[in-house]
Amino acid sequence: MGWHNEWWIWMVAALVLAIAEVLIPGWIFFGFAVGAFFLGAVIWLGLFTGLSLAWSLVVFAVLSLLAYVIMRQMFGIRRGQVKIWDRDIND
């Protein structure tokens, strides 16, 4: 059993990425944190225990992308909403 099959490592990675999101805000690391958390949870439940490193990284990438897309739908600009700039950065 390699490090990629250890659920707690993915949970620690999720925690580190969530802390990075708090320190460097911008919704960049949070999708990766959610992906790592869910991969750790799935491994902990025993569903993906036989994955190789390459496949666990692929699952992590897919879960992170899915989390990002869902968060973008939930927290992003709503349909029909337009961002209006009333000030120039050079003013």
Short mmCIF file of N, CA, C and O in Angstrom, two decimals:
data_model
loop_
_atom_site.label_atom_id
_atom_site.label_comp_id
_atom_site.label_asym_id
_atom_site.label_seq_id
_atom_site.Cartn_x
_atom_site.Cartn_y
_atom_site.Cartn_z
N MET A 1 0.84 -1.18 0.00
CA MET A 1 0.00 0.00 0.00
C MET A 1 0.88 1.24 0.00
O MET A 1 1.70 1.43 0.87
N GLY A 2 0.72 2.08 -1.02
CA GLY A 2 1.53 3.28 -1.14
C GLY A 2 0.91 4.46 -0.43
O GLY A 2 -0.17 4.38 0.14
N TRP A 3 1.62 5.56 -0.48
CA TRP A 3 1.15 6.77 0.20
C TRP A 3 -0.14 7.29 -0.40
O TRP A 3 -0.91 7.97 0.26
N HIS A 4 -0.38 7.01 -1.67
CA HIS A 4 -1.57 7.52 -2.34
C HIS A 4 -2.83 6.79 -1.90
O HIS A 4 -3.93 7.23 -2.17
N ASN A 5 -2.69 5.66 -1.23
CA ASN A 5 -3.84 4.92 -0.73
C ASN A 5 -4.10 5.18 0.74
O ASN A 5 -4.98 4.58 1.33
N GLU A 6 -3.33 6.05 1.34
CA GLU A 6 -3.54 6.39 2.74
C GLU A 6 -4.51 7.56 2.82
O GLU A 6 -4.21 8.66 2.36
N TRP A 7 -5.65 7.34 3.40
CA TRP A 7 -6.69 8.37 3.45
C TRP A 7 -6.26 9.59 4.24
O TRP A 7 -6.63 10.70 3.90
N TRP A 8 -5.49 9.39 5.28
CA TRP A 8 -5.13 10.51 6.14
C TRP A 8 -4.20 11.49 5.45
O TRP A 8 -4.21 12.69 5.76
N ILE A 9 -3.41 11.03 4.51
CA ILE A 9 -2.52 11.94 3.77
C ILE A 9 -3.36 12.88 2.90
O ILE A 9 -3.07 14.07 2.80
N TRP A 10 -4.41 12.34 2.29
CA TRP A 10 -5.29 13.19 1.49
C TRP A 10 -6.04 14.18 2.38
O TRP A 10 -6.29 15.32 1.97
N MET A 11 -6.40 13.77 3.59
CA MET A 11 -7.06 14.69 4.52
C MET A 11 -6.12 15.80 4.98
O MET A 11 -6.53 16.96 5.11
N VAL A 12 -4.86 15.46 5.23
CA VAL A 12 -3.88 16.49 5.60
C VAL A 12 -3.66 17.44 4.44
O VAL A 12 -3.57 18.66 4.63
N ALA A 13 -3.61 16.90 3.22
CA ALA A 13 -3.47 17.76 2.04
C ALA A 13 -4.67 18.69 1.91
O ALA A 13 -4.51 19.87 1.58
N ALA A 14 -5.86 18.18 2.20
CA ALA A 14 -7.06 19.02 2.16
C ALA A 14 -6.97 20.14 3.19
O ALA A 14 -7.32 21.29 2.90
N LEU A 15 -6.50 19.82 4.38
CA LEU A 15 -6.36 20.84 5.43
C LEU A 15 -5.34 21.90 5.04
O LEU A 15 -5.57 23.09 5.21
N VAL A 16 -4.20 21.46 4.51
CA VAL A 16 -3.16 22.41 4.09
C VAL A 16 -3.68 23.31 2.96
O VAL A 16 -3.44 24.53 2.97
N LEU A 17 -4.40 22.74 2.01
CA LEU A 17 -4.94 23.54 0.92
C LEU A 17 -6.02 24.51 1.41
O LEU A 17 -6.12 25.64 0.92
N ALA A 18 -6.83 24.08 2.39
CA ALA A 18 -7.84 24.98 2.94
C ALA A 18 -7.18 26.13 3.70
O ALA A 18 -7.63 27.28 3.62
N ILE A 19 -6.10 25.86 4.42
CA ILE A 19 -5.37 26.92 5.11
C ILE A 19 -4.74 27.86 4.09
O ILE A 19 -4.76 29.09 4.27
N ALA A 20 -4.22 27.31 3.00
CA ALA A 20 -3.66 28.16 1.95
C ALA A 20 -4.74 29.05 1.34
O ALA A 20 -4.47 30.21 1.00
N GLU A 21 -5.97 28.55 1.23
CA GLU A 21 -7.06 29.37 0.71
C GLU A 21 -7.39 30.51 1.66
O GLU A 21 -7.72 31.61 1.22
N VAL A 22 -7.29 30.27 2.96
CA VAL A 22 -7.56 31.34 3.92
C VAL A 22 -6.46 32.40 3.85
O VAL A 22 -6.73 33.60 3.91
N LEU A 23 -5.21 31.96 3.70
CA LEU A 23 -4.10 32.90 3.67
C LEU A 23 -3.98 33.62 2.33
O LEU A 23 -3.54 34.77 2.28
N ILE A 24 -4.33 32.94 1.25
CA ILE A 24 -4.25 33.50 -0.10
C ILE A 24 -5.64 33.37 -0.73
O ILE A 24 -5.89 32.46 -1.52
N PRO A 25 -6.57 34.27 -0.38
CA PRO A 25 -7.94 34.11 -0.86
C PRO A 25 -8.07 34.34 -2.36
O PRO A 25 -7.26 35.02 -2.97
N GLY A 26 -9.07 33.75 -2.92
CA GLY A 26 -9.33 33.91 -4.34
C GLY A 26 -10.02 32.70 -4.94
O GLY A 26 -10.12 32.58 -6.14
N TRP A 27 -10.48 31.79 -4.11
CA TRP A 27 -11.15 30.57 -4.54
C TRP A 27 -10.27 29.72 -5.46
O TRP A 27 -10.76 29.07 -6.37
N ILE A 28 -8.98 29.73 -5.22
CA ILE A 28 -8.07 28.93 -6.03
C ILE A 28 -7.79 27.58 -5.39
O ILE A 28 -7.92 26.54 -6.02
N PHE A 29 -7.44 27.58 -4.13
CA PHE A 29 -7.05 26.35 -3.46
C PHE A 29 -8.23 25.58 -2.89
O PHE A 29 -8.10 24.41 -2.56
N PHE A 30 -9.39 26.22 -2.75
CA PHE A 30 -10.51 25.57 -2.10
C PHE A 30 -11.05 24.40 -2.91
O PHE A 30 -11.44 23.38 -2.35
N GLY A 31 -11.08 24.52 -4.23
CA GLY A 31 -11.51 23.40 -5.07
C GLY A 31 -10.59 22.20 -4.91
O GLY A 31 -11.04 21.06 -4.85
N PHE A 32 -9.29 22.46 -4.83
CA PHE A 32 -8.33 21.38 -4.61
C PHE A 32 -8.50 20.77 -3.23
O PHE A 32 -8.36 19.56 -3.05
N ALA A 33 -8.80 21.61 -2.23
CA ALA A 33 -9.01 21.12 -0.87
C ALA A 33 -10.23 20.20 -0.81
O ALA A 33 -10.19 19.14 -0.18
N VAL A 34 -11.30 20.59 -1.49
CA VAL A 34 -12.51 19.77 -1.52
C VAL A 34 -12.24 18.46 -2.24
O VAL A 34 -12.68 17.38 -1.80
N GLY A 35 -11.51 18.52 -3.34
CA GLY A 35 -11.16 17.29 -4.07
C GLY A 35 -10.32 16.34 -3.24
O GLY A 35 -10.56 15.13 -3.23
N ALA A 36 -9.33 16.87 -2.52
CA ALA A 36 -8.50 16.03 -1.65
C ALA A 36 -9.32 15.45 -0.51
O ALA A 36 -9.14 14.28 -0.13
N PHE A 37 -10.23 16.26 0.05
CA PHE A 37 -11.07 15.77 1.14
C PHE A 37 -11.95 14.61 0.67
O PHE A 37 -12.04 13.57 1.34
N PHE A 38 -12.61 14.78 -0.47
CA PHE A 38 -13.49 13.73 -0.94
C PHE A 38 -12.73 12.48 -1.37
O PHE A 38 -13.21 11.36 -1.17
N LEU A 39 -11.54 12.64 -1.93
CA LEU A 39 -10.74 11.46 -2.25
C LEU A 39 -10.31 10.74 -0.98
O LEU A 39 -10.36 9.51 -0.92
N GLY A 40 -9.92 11.49 0.05
CA GLY A 40 -9.59 10.87 1.33
C GLY A 40 -10.77 10.16 1.94
O GLY A 40 -10.64 9.06 2.49
N ALA A 41 -11.96 10.75 1.83
CA ALA A 41 -13.16 10.12 2.36
C ALA A 41 -13.50 8.84 1.60
O ALA A 41 -13.89 7.83 2.20
N VAL A 42 -13.36 8.87 0.29
CA VAL A 42 -13.66 7.69 -0.52
C VAL A 42 -12.68 6.56 -0.21
O VAL A 42 -13.07 5.39 -0.11
N ILE A 43 -11.41 6.90 -0.05
CA ILE A 43 -10.41 5.88 0.31
C ILE A 43 -10.69 5.35 1.71
O ILE A 43 -10.58 4.15 1.96
N TRP A 44 -11.08 6.24 2.63
CA TRP A 44 -11.39 5.81 3.99
C TRP A 44 -12.58 4.85 4.02
O TRP A 44 -12.61 3.91 4.80
N LEU A 45 -13.56 5.09 3.13
CA LEU A 45 -14.71 4.19 3.04
C LEU A 45 -14.36 2.87 2.37
O LEU A 45 -15.15 1.93 2.41
N GLY A 46 -13.19 2.78 1.76
CA GLY A 46 -12.74 1.54 1.15
C GLY A 46 -13.16 1.34 -0.28
O GLY A 46 -13.09 0.22 -0.80
N LEU A 47 -13.59 2.40 -0.95
CA LEU A 47 -14.06 2.25 -2.32
C LEU A 47 -12.92 2.24 -3.34
O LEU A 47 -12.98 1.51 -4.32
N PHE A 48 -11.90 3.06 -3.14
CA PHE A 48 -10.79 3.17 -4.10
C PHE A 48 -9.47 2.79 -3.45
O PHE A 48 -8.48 3.48 -3.57
N THR A 49 -9.41 1.68 -2.77
CA THR A 49 -8.18 1.32 -2.06
C THR A 49 -7.11 0.77 -2.99
O THR A 49 -5.94 0.82 -2.66
N GLY A 50 -7.46 0.26 -4.14
CA GLY A 50 -6.47 -0.36 -5.01
C GLY A 50 -5.95 0.54 -6.11
O GLY A 50 -5.35 0.06 -7.07
N LEU A 51 -6.14 1.84 -6.00
CA LEU A 51 -5.71 2.76 -7.05
C LEU A 51 -4.19 2.94 -7.05
O LEU A 51 -3.56 2.99 -6.01
N SER A 52 -3.65 3.06 -8.24
CA SER A 52 -2.24 3.42 -8.35
C SER A 52 -2.10 4.92 -8.14
O SER A 52 -3.09 5.65 -8.05
N LEU A 53 -0.88 5.38 -8.05
CA LEU A 53 -0.64 6.81 -7.86
C LEU A 53 -1.23 7.62 -9.01
O LEU A 53 -1.87 8.65 -8.79
N ALA A 54 -1.03 7.18 -10.23
CA ALA A 54 -1.53 7.91 -11.39
C ALA A 54 -3.05 8.02 -11.36
O ALA A 54 -3.61 9.10 -11.59
N TRP A 55 -3.73 6.93 -11.07
CA TRP A 55 -5.18 6.96 -11.05
C TRP A 55 -5.72 7.75 -9.87
O TRP A 55 -6.76 8.41 -9.99
N SER A 56 -5.04 7.71 -8.74
CA SER A 56 -5.51 8.51 -7.62
C SER A 56 -5.36 10.00 -7.92
O SER A 56 -6.21 10.81 -7.53
N LEU A 57 -4.31 10.39 -8.64
CA LEU A 57 -4.15 11.79 -9.05
C LEU A 57 -5.21 12.19 -10.08
O LEU A 57 -5.68 13.33 -10.08
N VAL A 58 -5.58 11.26 -10.95
CA VAL A 58 -6.64 11.54 -11.93
C VAL A 58 -7.97 11.73 -11.20
O VAL A 58 -8.72 12.68 -11.50
N VAL A 59 -8.27 10.86 -10.25
CA VAL A 59 -9.51 11.01 -9.48
C VAL A 59 -9.49 12.32 -8.69
O VAL A 59 -10.50 13.03 -8.62
N PHE A 60 -8.35 12.66 -8.11
CA PHE A 60 -8.20 13.93 -7.40
C PHE A 60 -8.46 15.11 -8.33
O PHE A 60 -9.17 16.05 -7.97
N ALA A 61 -7.93 15.07 -9.53
CA ALA A 61 -8.12 16.15 -10.49
C ALA A 61 -9.58 16.27 -10.90
O ALA A 61 -10.14 17.38 -10.98
N VAL A 62 -10.24 15.15 -11.13
CA VAL A 62 -11.65 15.17 -11.53
C VAL A 62 -12.52 15.69 -10.39
O VAL A 62 -13.41 16.53 -10.60
N LEU A 63 -12.27 15.24 -9.17
CA LEU A 63 -13.03 15.72 -8.02
C LEU A 63 -12.80 17.21 -7.78
O LEU A 63 -13.73 17.94 -7.45
N SER A 64 -11.57 17.66 -7.95
CA SER A 64 -11.26 19.08 -7.78
C SER A 64 -11.94 19.93 -8.84
O SER A 64 -12.49 21.00 -8.54
N LEU A 65 -11.93 19.48 -10.07
CA LEU A 65 -12.61 20.21 -11.15
C LEU A 65 -14.11 20.25 -10.91
O LEU A 65 -14.74 21.30 -11.08
N LEU A 66 -14.67 19.14 -10.49
CA LEU A 66 -16.10 19.09 -10.19
C LEU A 66 -16.45 20.04 -9.04
O LEU A 66 -17.45 20.76 -9.11
N ALA A 67 -15.63 20.06 -8.01
CA ALA A 67 -15.86 20.97 -6.88
C ALA A 67 -15.76 22.42 -7.34
O ALA A 67 -16.58 23.26 -6.93
N TYR A 68 -14.80 22.74 -8.18
CA TYR A 68 -14.65 24.10 -8.68
C TYR A 68 -15.86 24.52 -9.50
O TYR A 68 -16.38 25.63 -9.34
N VAL A 69 -16.34 23.65 -10.37
CA VAL A 69 -17.48 23.98 -11.22
C VAL A 69 -18.74 24.19 -10.37
O VAL A 69 -19.50 25.13 -10.59
N ILE A 70 -18.94 23.34 -9.38
CA ILE A 70 -20.10 23.49 -8.50
C ILE A 70 -20.02 24.78 -7.70
O ILE A 70 -21.00 25.52 -7.58
N MET A 71 -18.84 25.09 -7.17
CA MET A 71 -18.68 26.33 -6.42
C MET A 71 -18.85 27.55 -7.33
O MET A 71 -19.39 28.57 -6.91
N ARG A 72 -18.41 27.45 -8.54
CA ARG A 72 -18.57 28.56 -9.50
C ARG A 72 -20.05 28.81 -9.77
O ARG A 72 -20.48 29.95 -9.88
N GLN A 73 -20.82 27.71 -9.88
CA GLN A 73 -22.26 27.86 -10.09
C GLN A 73 -22.95 28.44 -8.86
O GLN A 73 -23.89 29.22 -8.97
N MET A 74 -22.49 28.06 -7.67
CA MET A 74 -23.13 28.52 -6.44
C MET A 74 -22.74 29.95 -6.09
O MET A 74 -23.60 30.74 -5.67
N PHE A 75 -21.47 30.30 -6.22
CA PHE A 75 -20.98 31.58 -5.72
C PHE A 75 -20.57 32.56 -6.80
O PHE A 75 -20.19 33.68 -6.50
N GLY A 76 -20.61 32.16 -8.05
CA GLY A 76 -20.17 33.02 -9.14
C GLY A 76 -21.22 34.06 -9.50
O GLY A 76 -22.26 34.20 -8.86
N ILE A 77 -20.95 34.80 -10.56
CA ILE A 77 -21.89 35.81 -11.04
C ILE A 77 -23.12 35.10 -11.58
O ILE A 77 -23.02 34.15 -12.35
N ARG A 78 -24.27 35.55 -11.15
CA ARG A 78 -25.53 34.94 -11.56
C ARG A 78 -25.85 35.28 -13.01
O ARG A 78 -25.38 36.28 -13.55
N ARG A 79 -26.67 34.47 -13.62
CA ARG A 79 -27.08 34.69 -15.00
C ARG A 79 -27.84 36.01 -15.10
O ARG A 79 -28.74 36.28 -14.32
N GLY A 80 -27.47 36.83 -16.04
CA GLY A 80 -28.10 38.12 -16.23
C GLY A 80 -27.46 39.23 -15.41
O GLY A 80 -27.75 40.39 -15.63
N GLN A 81 -26.60 38.88 -14.47
CA GLN A 81 -25.93 39.89 -13.66
C GLN A 81 -24.71 40.40 -14.42
O GLN A 81 -23.95 39.63 -14.98
N VAL A 82 -24.54 41.70 -14.44
CA VAL A 82 -23.45 42.31 -15.16
C VAL A 82 -22.58 43.07 -14.17
O VAL A 82 -23.09 43.80 -13.32
N LYS A 83 -21.28 42.92 -14.28
CA LYS A 83 -20.37 43.67 -13.42
C LYS A 83 -20.13 45.03 -14.06
O LYS A 83 -19.70 45.12 -15.20
N ILE A 84 -20.41 46.09 -13.32
CA ILE A 84 -20.26 47.45 -13.82
C ILE A 84 -19.08 48.08 -13.11
O ILE A 84 -19.03 48.11 -11.88
N TRP A 85 -18.14 48.59 -13.89
CA TRP A 85 -16.98 49.27 -13.34
C TRP A 85 -17.27 50.76 -13.30
O TRP A 85 -17.50 51.38 -14.32
N ASP A 86 -17.25 51.35 -12.12
CA ASP A 86 -17.50 52.78 -12.01
C ASP A 86 -16.24 53.56 -11.70
O ASP A 86 -16.27 54.77 -11.58
N ARG A 87 -15.13 52.88 -11.60
CA ARG A 87 -13.85 53.52 -11.31
C ARG A 87 -12.75 52.84 -12.12
O ARG A 87 -12.78 51.63 -12.29
N ASP A 88 -11.81 53.62 -12.56
CA ASP A 88 -10.68 53.08 -13.28
C ASP A 88 -9.55 52.83 -12.29
O ASP A 88 -9.40 53.53 -11.30
N ILE A 89 -8.75 51.83 -12.54
CA ILE A 89 -7.64 51.51 -11.65
C ILE A 89 -6.61 52.63 -11.61
O ILE A 89 -5.86 52.79 -10.64
N ASN A 90 -6.56 53.44 -12.63
CA ASN A 90 -5.57 54.52 -12.71
C ASN A 90 -6.06 55.83 -12.11
O ASN A 90 -5.34 56.81 -12.12
N ASP A 91 -7.28 55.85 -11.60
CA ASP A 91 -7.80 57.10 -10.98
C ASP A 91 -7.19 57.32 -9.61
O ASP A 91 -6.93 56.50 -8.85
#
